[in-house]
Coordinates of C-alpha atoms in Angstrom, one line a residue:
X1 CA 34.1 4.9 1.4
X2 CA 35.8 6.8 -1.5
X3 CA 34.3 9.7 -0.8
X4 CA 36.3 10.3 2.4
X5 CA 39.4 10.2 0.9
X6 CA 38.0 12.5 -2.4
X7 CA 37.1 15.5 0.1
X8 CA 40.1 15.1 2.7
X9 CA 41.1 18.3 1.7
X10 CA 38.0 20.5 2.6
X11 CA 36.2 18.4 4.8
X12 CA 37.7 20.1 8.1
X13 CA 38.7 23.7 6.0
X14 CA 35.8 25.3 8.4
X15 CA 36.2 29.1 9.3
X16 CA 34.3 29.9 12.4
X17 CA 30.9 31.0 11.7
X18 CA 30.6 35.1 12.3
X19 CA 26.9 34.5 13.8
X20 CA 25.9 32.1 15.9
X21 CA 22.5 30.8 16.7
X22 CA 21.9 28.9 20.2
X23 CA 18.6 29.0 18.9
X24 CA 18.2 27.8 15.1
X25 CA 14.9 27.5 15.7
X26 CA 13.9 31.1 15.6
X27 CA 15.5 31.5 12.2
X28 CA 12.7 32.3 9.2
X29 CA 14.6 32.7 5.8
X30 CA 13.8 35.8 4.0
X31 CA 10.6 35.5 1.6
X32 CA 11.4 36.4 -2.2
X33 CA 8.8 38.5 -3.8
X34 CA 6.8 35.4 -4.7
X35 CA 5.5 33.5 -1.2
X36 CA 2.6 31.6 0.3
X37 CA 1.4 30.5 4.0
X38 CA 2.9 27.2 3.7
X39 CA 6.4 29.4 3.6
X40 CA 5.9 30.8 7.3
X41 CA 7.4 29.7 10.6
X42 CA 5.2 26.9 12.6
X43 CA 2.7 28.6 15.1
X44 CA 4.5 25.9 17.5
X45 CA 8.0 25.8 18.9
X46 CA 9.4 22.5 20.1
X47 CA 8.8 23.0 23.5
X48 CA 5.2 24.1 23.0
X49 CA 4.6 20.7 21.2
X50 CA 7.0 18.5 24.0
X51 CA 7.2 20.5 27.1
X52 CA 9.3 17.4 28.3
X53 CA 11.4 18.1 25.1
X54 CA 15.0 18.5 27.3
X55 CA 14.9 14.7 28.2
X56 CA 15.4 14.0 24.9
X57 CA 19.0 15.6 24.2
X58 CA 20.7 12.6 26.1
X59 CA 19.3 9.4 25.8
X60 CA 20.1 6.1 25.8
X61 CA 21.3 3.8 23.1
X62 CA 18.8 1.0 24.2
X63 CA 15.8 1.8 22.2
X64 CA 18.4 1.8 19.0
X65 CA 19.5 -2.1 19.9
X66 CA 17.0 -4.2 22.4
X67 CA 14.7 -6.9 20.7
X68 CA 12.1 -5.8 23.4
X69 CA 12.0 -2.4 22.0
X70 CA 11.4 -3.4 18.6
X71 CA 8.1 -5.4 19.3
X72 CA 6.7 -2.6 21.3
X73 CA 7.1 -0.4 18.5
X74 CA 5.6 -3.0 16.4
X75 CA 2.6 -3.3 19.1
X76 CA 2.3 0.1 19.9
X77 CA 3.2 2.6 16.9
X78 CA 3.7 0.3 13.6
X79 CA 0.1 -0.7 13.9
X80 CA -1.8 3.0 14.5
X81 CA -0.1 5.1 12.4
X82 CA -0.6 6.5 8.8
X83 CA 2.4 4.7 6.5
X84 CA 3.4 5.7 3.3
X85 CA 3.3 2.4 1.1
X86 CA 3.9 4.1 -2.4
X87 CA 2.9 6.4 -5.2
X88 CA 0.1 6.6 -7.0
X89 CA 1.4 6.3 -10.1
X90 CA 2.5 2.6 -9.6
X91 CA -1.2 2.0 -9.4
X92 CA -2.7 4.3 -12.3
X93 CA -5.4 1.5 -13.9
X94 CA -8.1 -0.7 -12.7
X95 CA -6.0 -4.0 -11.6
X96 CA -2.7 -2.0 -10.9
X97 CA -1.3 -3.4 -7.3
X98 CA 1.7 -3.2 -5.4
X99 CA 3.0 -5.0 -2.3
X100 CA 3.8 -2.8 0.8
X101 CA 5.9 -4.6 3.8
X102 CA 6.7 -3.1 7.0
X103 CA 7.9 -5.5 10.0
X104 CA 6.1 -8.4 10.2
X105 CA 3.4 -7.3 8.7
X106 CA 3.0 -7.4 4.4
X107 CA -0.2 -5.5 2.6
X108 CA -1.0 -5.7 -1.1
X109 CA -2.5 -2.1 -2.1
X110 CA -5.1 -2.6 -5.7
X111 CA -6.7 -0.5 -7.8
X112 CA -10.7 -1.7 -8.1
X113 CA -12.5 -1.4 -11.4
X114 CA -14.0 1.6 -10.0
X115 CA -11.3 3.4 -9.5
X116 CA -10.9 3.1 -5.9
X117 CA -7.5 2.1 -3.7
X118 CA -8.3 -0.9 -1.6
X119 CA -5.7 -2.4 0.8
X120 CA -5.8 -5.8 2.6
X121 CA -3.3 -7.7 4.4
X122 CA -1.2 -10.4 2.4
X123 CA -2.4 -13.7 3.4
X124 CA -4.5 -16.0 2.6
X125 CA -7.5 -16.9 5.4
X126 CA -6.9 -20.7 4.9
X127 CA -3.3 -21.5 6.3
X128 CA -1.6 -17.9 6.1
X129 CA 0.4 -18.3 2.8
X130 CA 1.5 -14.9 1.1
X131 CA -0.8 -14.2 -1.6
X132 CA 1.8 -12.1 -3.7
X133 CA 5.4 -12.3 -3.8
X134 CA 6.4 -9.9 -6.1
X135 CA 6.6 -6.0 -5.6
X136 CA 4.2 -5.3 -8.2
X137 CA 1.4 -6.3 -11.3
X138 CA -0.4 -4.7 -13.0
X139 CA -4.3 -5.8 -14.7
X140 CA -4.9 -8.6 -12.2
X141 CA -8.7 -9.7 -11.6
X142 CA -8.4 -11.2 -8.2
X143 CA -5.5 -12.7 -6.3
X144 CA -5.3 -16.9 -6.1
X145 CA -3.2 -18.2 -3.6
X146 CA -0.4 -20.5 -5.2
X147 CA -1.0 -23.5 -2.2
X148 CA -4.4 -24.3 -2.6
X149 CA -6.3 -22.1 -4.8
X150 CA -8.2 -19.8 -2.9
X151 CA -9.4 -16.7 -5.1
X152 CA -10.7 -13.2 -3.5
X153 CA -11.4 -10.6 -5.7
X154 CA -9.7 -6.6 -6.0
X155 CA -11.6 -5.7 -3.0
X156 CA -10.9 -8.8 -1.1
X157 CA -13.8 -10.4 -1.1
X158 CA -13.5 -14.8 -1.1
X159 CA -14.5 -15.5 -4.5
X160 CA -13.4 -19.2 -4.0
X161 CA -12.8 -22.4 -1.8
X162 CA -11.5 -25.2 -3.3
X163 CA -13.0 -28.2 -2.6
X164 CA -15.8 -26.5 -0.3
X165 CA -17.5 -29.7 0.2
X166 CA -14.4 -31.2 2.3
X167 CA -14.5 -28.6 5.4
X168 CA -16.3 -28.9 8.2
X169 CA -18.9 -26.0 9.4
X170 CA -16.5 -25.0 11.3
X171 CA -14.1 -24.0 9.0
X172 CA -16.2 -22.5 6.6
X173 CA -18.0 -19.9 9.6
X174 CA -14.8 -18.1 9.9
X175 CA -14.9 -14.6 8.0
X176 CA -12.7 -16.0 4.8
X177 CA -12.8 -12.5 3.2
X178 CA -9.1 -10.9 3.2
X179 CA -8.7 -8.1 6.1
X180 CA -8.6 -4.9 5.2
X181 CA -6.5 -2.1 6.1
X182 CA -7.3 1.5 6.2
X183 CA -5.7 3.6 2.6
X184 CA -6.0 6.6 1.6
X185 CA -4.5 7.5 -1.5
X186 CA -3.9 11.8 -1.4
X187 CA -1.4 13.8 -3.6
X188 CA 0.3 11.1 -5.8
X189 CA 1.0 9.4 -2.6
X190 CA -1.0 6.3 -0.8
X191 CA -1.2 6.0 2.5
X192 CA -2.0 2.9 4.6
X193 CA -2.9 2.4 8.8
X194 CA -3.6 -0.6 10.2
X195 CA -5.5 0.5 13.3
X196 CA -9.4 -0.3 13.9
X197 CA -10.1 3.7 14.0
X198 CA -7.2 5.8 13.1
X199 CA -7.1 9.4 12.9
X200 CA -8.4 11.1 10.2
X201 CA -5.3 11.7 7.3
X202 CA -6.4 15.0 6.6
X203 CA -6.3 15.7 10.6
X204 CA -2.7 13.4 10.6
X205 CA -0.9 15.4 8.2
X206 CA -3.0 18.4 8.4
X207 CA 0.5 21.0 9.0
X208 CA 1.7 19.7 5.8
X209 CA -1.0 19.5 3.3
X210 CA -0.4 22.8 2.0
X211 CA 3.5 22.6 1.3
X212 CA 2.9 19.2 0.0
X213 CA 0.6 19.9 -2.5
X214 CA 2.2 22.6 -3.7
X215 CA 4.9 19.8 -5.2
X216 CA 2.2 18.4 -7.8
X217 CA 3.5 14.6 -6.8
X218 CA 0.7 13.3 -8.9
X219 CA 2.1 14.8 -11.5
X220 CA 5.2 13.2 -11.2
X221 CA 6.5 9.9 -11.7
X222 CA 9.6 7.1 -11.1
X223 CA 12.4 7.3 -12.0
X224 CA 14.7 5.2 -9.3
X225 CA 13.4 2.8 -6.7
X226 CA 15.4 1.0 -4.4
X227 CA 15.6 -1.1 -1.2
X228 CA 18.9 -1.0 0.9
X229 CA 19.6 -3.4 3.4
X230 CA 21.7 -1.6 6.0
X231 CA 23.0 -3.3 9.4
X232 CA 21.3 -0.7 11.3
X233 CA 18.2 0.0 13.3
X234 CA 15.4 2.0 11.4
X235 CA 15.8 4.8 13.6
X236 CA 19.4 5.1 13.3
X237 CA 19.1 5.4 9.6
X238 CA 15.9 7.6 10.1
X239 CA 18.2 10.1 12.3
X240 CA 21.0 10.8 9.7
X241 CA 18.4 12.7 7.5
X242 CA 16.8 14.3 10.5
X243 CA 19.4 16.6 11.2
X244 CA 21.6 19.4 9.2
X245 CA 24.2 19.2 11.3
X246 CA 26.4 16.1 10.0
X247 CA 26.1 18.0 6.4
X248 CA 29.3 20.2 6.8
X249 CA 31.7 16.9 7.4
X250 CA 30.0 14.2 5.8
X251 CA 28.8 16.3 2.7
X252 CA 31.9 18.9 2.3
X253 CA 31.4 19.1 -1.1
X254 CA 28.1 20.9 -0.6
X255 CA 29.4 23.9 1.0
X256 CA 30.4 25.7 -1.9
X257 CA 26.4 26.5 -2.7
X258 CA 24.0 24.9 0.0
X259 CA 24.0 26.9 3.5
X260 CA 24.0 24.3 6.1
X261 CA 23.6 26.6 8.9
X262 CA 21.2 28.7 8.5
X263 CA 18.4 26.9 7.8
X264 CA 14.7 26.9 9.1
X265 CA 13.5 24.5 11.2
X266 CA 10.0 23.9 11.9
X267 CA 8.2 22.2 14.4
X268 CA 4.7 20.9 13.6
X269 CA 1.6 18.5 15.6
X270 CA 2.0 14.3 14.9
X271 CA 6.0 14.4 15.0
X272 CA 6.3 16.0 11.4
X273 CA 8.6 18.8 10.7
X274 CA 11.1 20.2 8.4
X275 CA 14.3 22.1 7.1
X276 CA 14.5 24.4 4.5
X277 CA 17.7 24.8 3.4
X278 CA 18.9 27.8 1.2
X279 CA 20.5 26.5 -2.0
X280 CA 23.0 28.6 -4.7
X281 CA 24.4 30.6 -1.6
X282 CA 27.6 30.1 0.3
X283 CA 27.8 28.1 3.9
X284 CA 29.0 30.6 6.1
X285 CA 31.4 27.5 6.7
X286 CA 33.2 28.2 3.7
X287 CA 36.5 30.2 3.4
X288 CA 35.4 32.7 0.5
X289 CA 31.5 33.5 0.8
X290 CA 31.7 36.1 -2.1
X291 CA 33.7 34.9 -5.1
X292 CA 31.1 32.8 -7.5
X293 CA 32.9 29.3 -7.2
X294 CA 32.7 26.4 -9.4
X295 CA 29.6 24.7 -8.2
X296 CA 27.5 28.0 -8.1
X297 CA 28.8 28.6 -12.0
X298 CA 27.5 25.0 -12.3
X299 CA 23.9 25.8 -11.3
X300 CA 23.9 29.3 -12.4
X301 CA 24.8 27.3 -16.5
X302 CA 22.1 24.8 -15.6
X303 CA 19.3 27.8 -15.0
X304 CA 20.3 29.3 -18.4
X305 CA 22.1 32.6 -15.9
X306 CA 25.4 33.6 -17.6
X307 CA 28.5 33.8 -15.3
X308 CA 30.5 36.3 -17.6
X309 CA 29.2 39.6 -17.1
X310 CA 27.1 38.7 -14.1
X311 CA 26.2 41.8 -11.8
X312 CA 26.9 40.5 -8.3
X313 CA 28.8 38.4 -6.6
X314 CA 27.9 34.9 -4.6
X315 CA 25.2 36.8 -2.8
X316 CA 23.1 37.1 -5.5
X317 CA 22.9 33.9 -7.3
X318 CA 20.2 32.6 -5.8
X319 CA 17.4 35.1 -6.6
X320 CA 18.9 35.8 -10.3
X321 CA 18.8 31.8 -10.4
X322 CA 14.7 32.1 -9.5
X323 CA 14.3 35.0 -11.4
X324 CA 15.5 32.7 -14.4
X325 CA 13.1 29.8 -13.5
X326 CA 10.4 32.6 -13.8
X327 CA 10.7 33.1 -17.3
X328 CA 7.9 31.7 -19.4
X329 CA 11.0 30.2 -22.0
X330 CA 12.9 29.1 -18.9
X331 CA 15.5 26.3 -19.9
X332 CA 13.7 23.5 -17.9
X333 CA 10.7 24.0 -19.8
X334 CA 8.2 24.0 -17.0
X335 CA 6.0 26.0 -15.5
X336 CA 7.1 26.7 -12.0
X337 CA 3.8 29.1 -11.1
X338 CA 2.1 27.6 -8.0
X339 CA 5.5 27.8 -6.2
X340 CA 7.6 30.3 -3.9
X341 CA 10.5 31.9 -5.0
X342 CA 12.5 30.1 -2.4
X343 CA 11.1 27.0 -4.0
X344 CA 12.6 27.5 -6.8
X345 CA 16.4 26.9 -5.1
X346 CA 16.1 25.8 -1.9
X347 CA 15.8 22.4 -0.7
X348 CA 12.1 21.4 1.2
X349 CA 13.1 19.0 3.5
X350 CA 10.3 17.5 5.6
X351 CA 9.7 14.7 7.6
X352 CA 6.3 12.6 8.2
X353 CA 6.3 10.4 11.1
X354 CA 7.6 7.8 11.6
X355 CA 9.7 6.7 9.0
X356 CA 9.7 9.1 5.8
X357 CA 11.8 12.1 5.0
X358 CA 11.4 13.9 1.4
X359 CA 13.9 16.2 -0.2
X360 CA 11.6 18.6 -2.4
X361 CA 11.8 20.5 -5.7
X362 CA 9.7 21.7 -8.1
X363 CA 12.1 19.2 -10.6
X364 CA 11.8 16.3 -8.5
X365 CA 11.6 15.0 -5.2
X366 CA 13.7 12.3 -3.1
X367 CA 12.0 10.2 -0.9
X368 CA 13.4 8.0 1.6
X369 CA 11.5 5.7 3.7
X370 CA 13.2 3.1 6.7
X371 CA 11.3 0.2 7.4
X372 CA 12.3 -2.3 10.4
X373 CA 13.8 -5.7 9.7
X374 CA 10.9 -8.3 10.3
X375 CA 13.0 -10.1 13.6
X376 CA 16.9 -8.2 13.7
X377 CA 16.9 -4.8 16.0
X378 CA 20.0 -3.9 14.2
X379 CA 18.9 -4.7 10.4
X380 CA 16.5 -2.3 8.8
X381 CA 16.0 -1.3 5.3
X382 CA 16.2 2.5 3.2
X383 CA 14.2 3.0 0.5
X384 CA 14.7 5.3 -2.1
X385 CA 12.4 6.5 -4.3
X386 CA 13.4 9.3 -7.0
X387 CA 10.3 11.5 -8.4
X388 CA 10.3 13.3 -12.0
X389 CA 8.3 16.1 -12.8
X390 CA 7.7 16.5 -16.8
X391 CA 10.7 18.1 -17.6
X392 CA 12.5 19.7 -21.1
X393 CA 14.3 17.4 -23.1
X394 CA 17.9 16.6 -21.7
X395 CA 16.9 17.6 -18.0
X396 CA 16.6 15.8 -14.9
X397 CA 15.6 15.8 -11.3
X398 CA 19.0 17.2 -9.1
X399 CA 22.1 15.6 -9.3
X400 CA 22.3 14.6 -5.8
X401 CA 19.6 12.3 -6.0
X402 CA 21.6 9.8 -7.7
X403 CA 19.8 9.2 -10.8
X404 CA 22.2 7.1 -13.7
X405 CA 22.9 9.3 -16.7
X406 CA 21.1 5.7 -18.8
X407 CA 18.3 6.3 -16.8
X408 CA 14.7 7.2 -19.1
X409 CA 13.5 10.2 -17.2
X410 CA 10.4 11.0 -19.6
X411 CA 8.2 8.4 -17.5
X412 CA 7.9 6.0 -20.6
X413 CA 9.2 3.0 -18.6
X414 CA 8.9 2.7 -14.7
X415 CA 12.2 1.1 -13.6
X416 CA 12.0 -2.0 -11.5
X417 CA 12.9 -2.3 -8.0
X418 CA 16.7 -2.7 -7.0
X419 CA 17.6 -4.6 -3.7
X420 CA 20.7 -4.2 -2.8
X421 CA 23.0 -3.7 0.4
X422 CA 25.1 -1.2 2.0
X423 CA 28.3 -2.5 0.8
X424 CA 27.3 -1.8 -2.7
X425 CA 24.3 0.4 -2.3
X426 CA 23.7 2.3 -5.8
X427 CA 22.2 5.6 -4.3
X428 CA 24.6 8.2 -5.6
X429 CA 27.5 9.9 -3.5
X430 CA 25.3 12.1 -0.8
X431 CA 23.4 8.8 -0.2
X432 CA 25.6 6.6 0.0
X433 CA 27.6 9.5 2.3
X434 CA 24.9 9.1 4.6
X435 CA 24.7 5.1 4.2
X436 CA 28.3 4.6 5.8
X437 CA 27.5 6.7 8.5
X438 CA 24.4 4.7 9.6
X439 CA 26.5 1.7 9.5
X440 CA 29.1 3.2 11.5
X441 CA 27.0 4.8 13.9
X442 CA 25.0 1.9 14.5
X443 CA 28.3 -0.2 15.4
X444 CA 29.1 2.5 18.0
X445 CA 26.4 2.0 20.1
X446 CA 27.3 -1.1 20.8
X447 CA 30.6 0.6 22.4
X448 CA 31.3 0.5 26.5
X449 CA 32.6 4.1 25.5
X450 CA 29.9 5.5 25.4
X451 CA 28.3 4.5 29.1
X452 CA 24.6 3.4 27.1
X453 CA 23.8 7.9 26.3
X454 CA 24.1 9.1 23.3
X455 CA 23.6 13.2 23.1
X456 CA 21.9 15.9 20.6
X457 CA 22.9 19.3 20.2
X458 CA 19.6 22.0 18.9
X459 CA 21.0 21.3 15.6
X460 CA 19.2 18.0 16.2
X461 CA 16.1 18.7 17.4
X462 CA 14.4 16.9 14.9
X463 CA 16.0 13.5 16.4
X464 CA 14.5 14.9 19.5
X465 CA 11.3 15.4 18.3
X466 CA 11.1 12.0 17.0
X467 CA 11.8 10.4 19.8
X468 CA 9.7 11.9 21.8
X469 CA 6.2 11.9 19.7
X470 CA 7.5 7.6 19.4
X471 CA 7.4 7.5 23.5
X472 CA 4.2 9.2 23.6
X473 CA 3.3 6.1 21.6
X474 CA 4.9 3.8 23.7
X475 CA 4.0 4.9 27.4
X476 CA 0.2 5.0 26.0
X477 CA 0.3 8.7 26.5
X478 CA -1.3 9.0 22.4
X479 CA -4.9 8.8 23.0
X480 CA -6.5 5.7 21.5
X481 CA -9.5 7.4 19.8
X482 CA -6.7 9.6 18.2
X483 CA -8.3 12.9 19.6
X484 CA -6.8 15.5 17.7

């Protein structure tokens, strides 16, 4: 892409790093004055949670390629885990609905007249057409297949058979009510699992809760959705955003104020986890880790701190930038109580298993979801999904997220969905950084170069984790009543 030649210069510009972790995991960034639980290492390390944890730095490319892999994880984890389908505020009224796809599988998610989220799978119990095709509607009464007629109600319930009188008895025994699916709809997000008994959310995502919360999603609302076709498998696209350590070469232009090194990693129950990475501070990457470069003046302008006559050097840009946030006439005009001071700058980057990674500020928050292509191993597709928080006229979520300057950030108009591919895929530059890097990665395994093992340094552990809470699904090693 573009990019690659636009950063040629600093890309590689790296001087060595003074202190070296062999362990990143041990690192917990320093608390401002303002802090909560939810800030604090994991009681767990990685090897606590996986004590098999070392067979997963060198594994093979198989999983990332072979047809037989993909319908296992269909069989085996697609079907007993809690998905994120969407946002609640795609769904705020009584007949609201969107449509949710992931595999082979397709689920409409409704609003009831009492208020209540139902979800049901998307066909219809008399030959298997596709109730909805279209991604969303809003004030719907029931849902009438297009074929034949048949009518079920918000909560799926058969309301009609058309022509009743022409089937047999032994048609007409067959339970002709849509199937539901478990949903729970928690925090501005909805939730959907299609097992007979699944684990309890609250128990699921139980590590999380706190931090999540603390983002006020419901609050929030839309204001870019897309779907990306990308030739790759959903775990290679998943991988790129569980790890730090491509950001130095395949983001440069971040390491003038994002620290890409030292970061904190946490390790939590389920396969979730996280990075929180320090934001308005110099990568230790970067040649002059003192002098207050252009992209720290940048954000220093944006939280209303002045440059000339500042009292500090790089080092201290990052509190004075939460101190500013803290002021009750702060120039985004919101109320940031109810967060940490590290909040305030850093990135909140976690991961929910199996296919969801959210980059988190009190602004707005970036959500990207991968979803497996219904019969290709090596198709997939990336959501992306940009959140607003009620901001002060003339502001927006970050930058990075890749929101057009024409784009109505108040929340008065939800945009539509955009499909579109990686060749042209409409995600802003750090996106769309990442994108050509799935492509490209996903074309390597196919490489007698590299013997079927791929390899992952502890900069990766997340990749590691992920892999091995998915096997646990795979060998049957997860307990089917979902024991905590």
């Amino acid at each position: 892409m573009a990019t690659k030649a636009r950063y040629a210069e600093i890309r590689f510009n790296d001087r060595p790093i003074k202190e070296m972790r062999a362990n990143p995991e041990a690192l917990l960034l320093e608390p401002g004055e303002i802090t909560a639980d939810y800030e604090a290492k994991s009681p767990w390390r990685l090897d606590e949670l996986y004590p098999d944890i070392a067979r997963y730095r060198a594994v093979s490319v198989r999983p990332f390629i072979d047809a037989d892999a993909k319908a296992r994880e269909e069989e085996k984890m697609w079907s007993r885990v809690w998905l994120l389908a969407g946002v609640s505020s795609d769904i705020p009224d009584a007949g609201d609905w969107f449509r949710f796809d992931i595999g082979t599988q397709s689920i409409i998610v409704a609003r009831g007249k009492d208020g209540e989220v139902n979800a049901f799978y998307n066909v219809c119990k008399h030959r298997g057409n596709e109730l909805v095709q279209e991604d969303f509607g809003k004030g719907a009464t029931s849902f009438t297949c297009i074929m034949h007629s048949w009518r079920y109600n918000m909560k799926g319930k058969n309301v009609r058979v058309t022509d009743r009188e022409t089937f047999g008895p032994e048609a007409l025994c067959q339970n002709l009510d849509l199937t539901p699916v478990h949903v729970r709809d928690w925090g501005g997000l909805i939730f959907v699992n299609m097992a007979a008994d699944p684990m309890p959310l609250e128990a699921y995502f139980a590590d999380l809760m706190p931090m999540l919360a603390s983002y006020r999603m419901e609050e929030m609302h839309v204001v870019k959705d897309l779907t990306i076709e990308v030739p790759a498998n959903w775990k290679t696209m998943y991988s790129v955003f569980n790890e730090n350590y491509h950001a130095h070469a395949t983001h440069p232009q971040i390491k003038p104020y994002v620290d890409d090194y030292n970061v904190q990693y946490d390790h939590y129950r389920h396969g979730h986890n996280r990075h929180l990475f320090p934001v308005a501070v110099v990568s230790p990457r970067w040649p002059d880790s003192r002098f207050i470069n252009v992209g720290l003046a940048f954000m220093m302008q944006e939280a209303g701190v002045k440059a000339v006559g500042f009292k500090g050097d790089a080092r201290h840009v990052r509190r004075a930038i939460q101190a500013a946030k803290r002021r009750p006439d702060n120039v985004y005009g919101m109320d940031f109580s109810g967060f940490t001071d590290n909040q305030l700058t850093d990135d909140w980057n976690p991961s929910l298993f199996p296919n969801v990674t959210l980059n988190m500020h009190p602004e707005g928050v970036l959500l990207q979801r991968f979803r497996p292509h219904p019969t290709d191993p090596e198709k997939g597709y990336h959501d992306v999904m940009v959140l607003s928080a009620r901001l002060g006229e003339g502001r927006r979520p970050p930058a990075y997220m890749g929101v057009e300057d024409d784009v109505d950030v108040s929340g008065k108009v939800r945009p539509p969905r955009r499909r579109t591919t990686h060749e042209n895929p409409q995600g802003g530059e750090v996106v769309e950084q990442d994108i050509a890097n799935m492509v490209t990665l996903q074309r390597g395994m196919r490489s007698k170069g590299l013997n079927d093992i791929i390899v992952f340094s502890e900069q990766e552990r997340r990749i590691q984790q992920f892999l091995a809470e998915l096997d646990l699904y795979l060998t049957d090693a997860k307990e089917p009543d979902w024991t905590p």
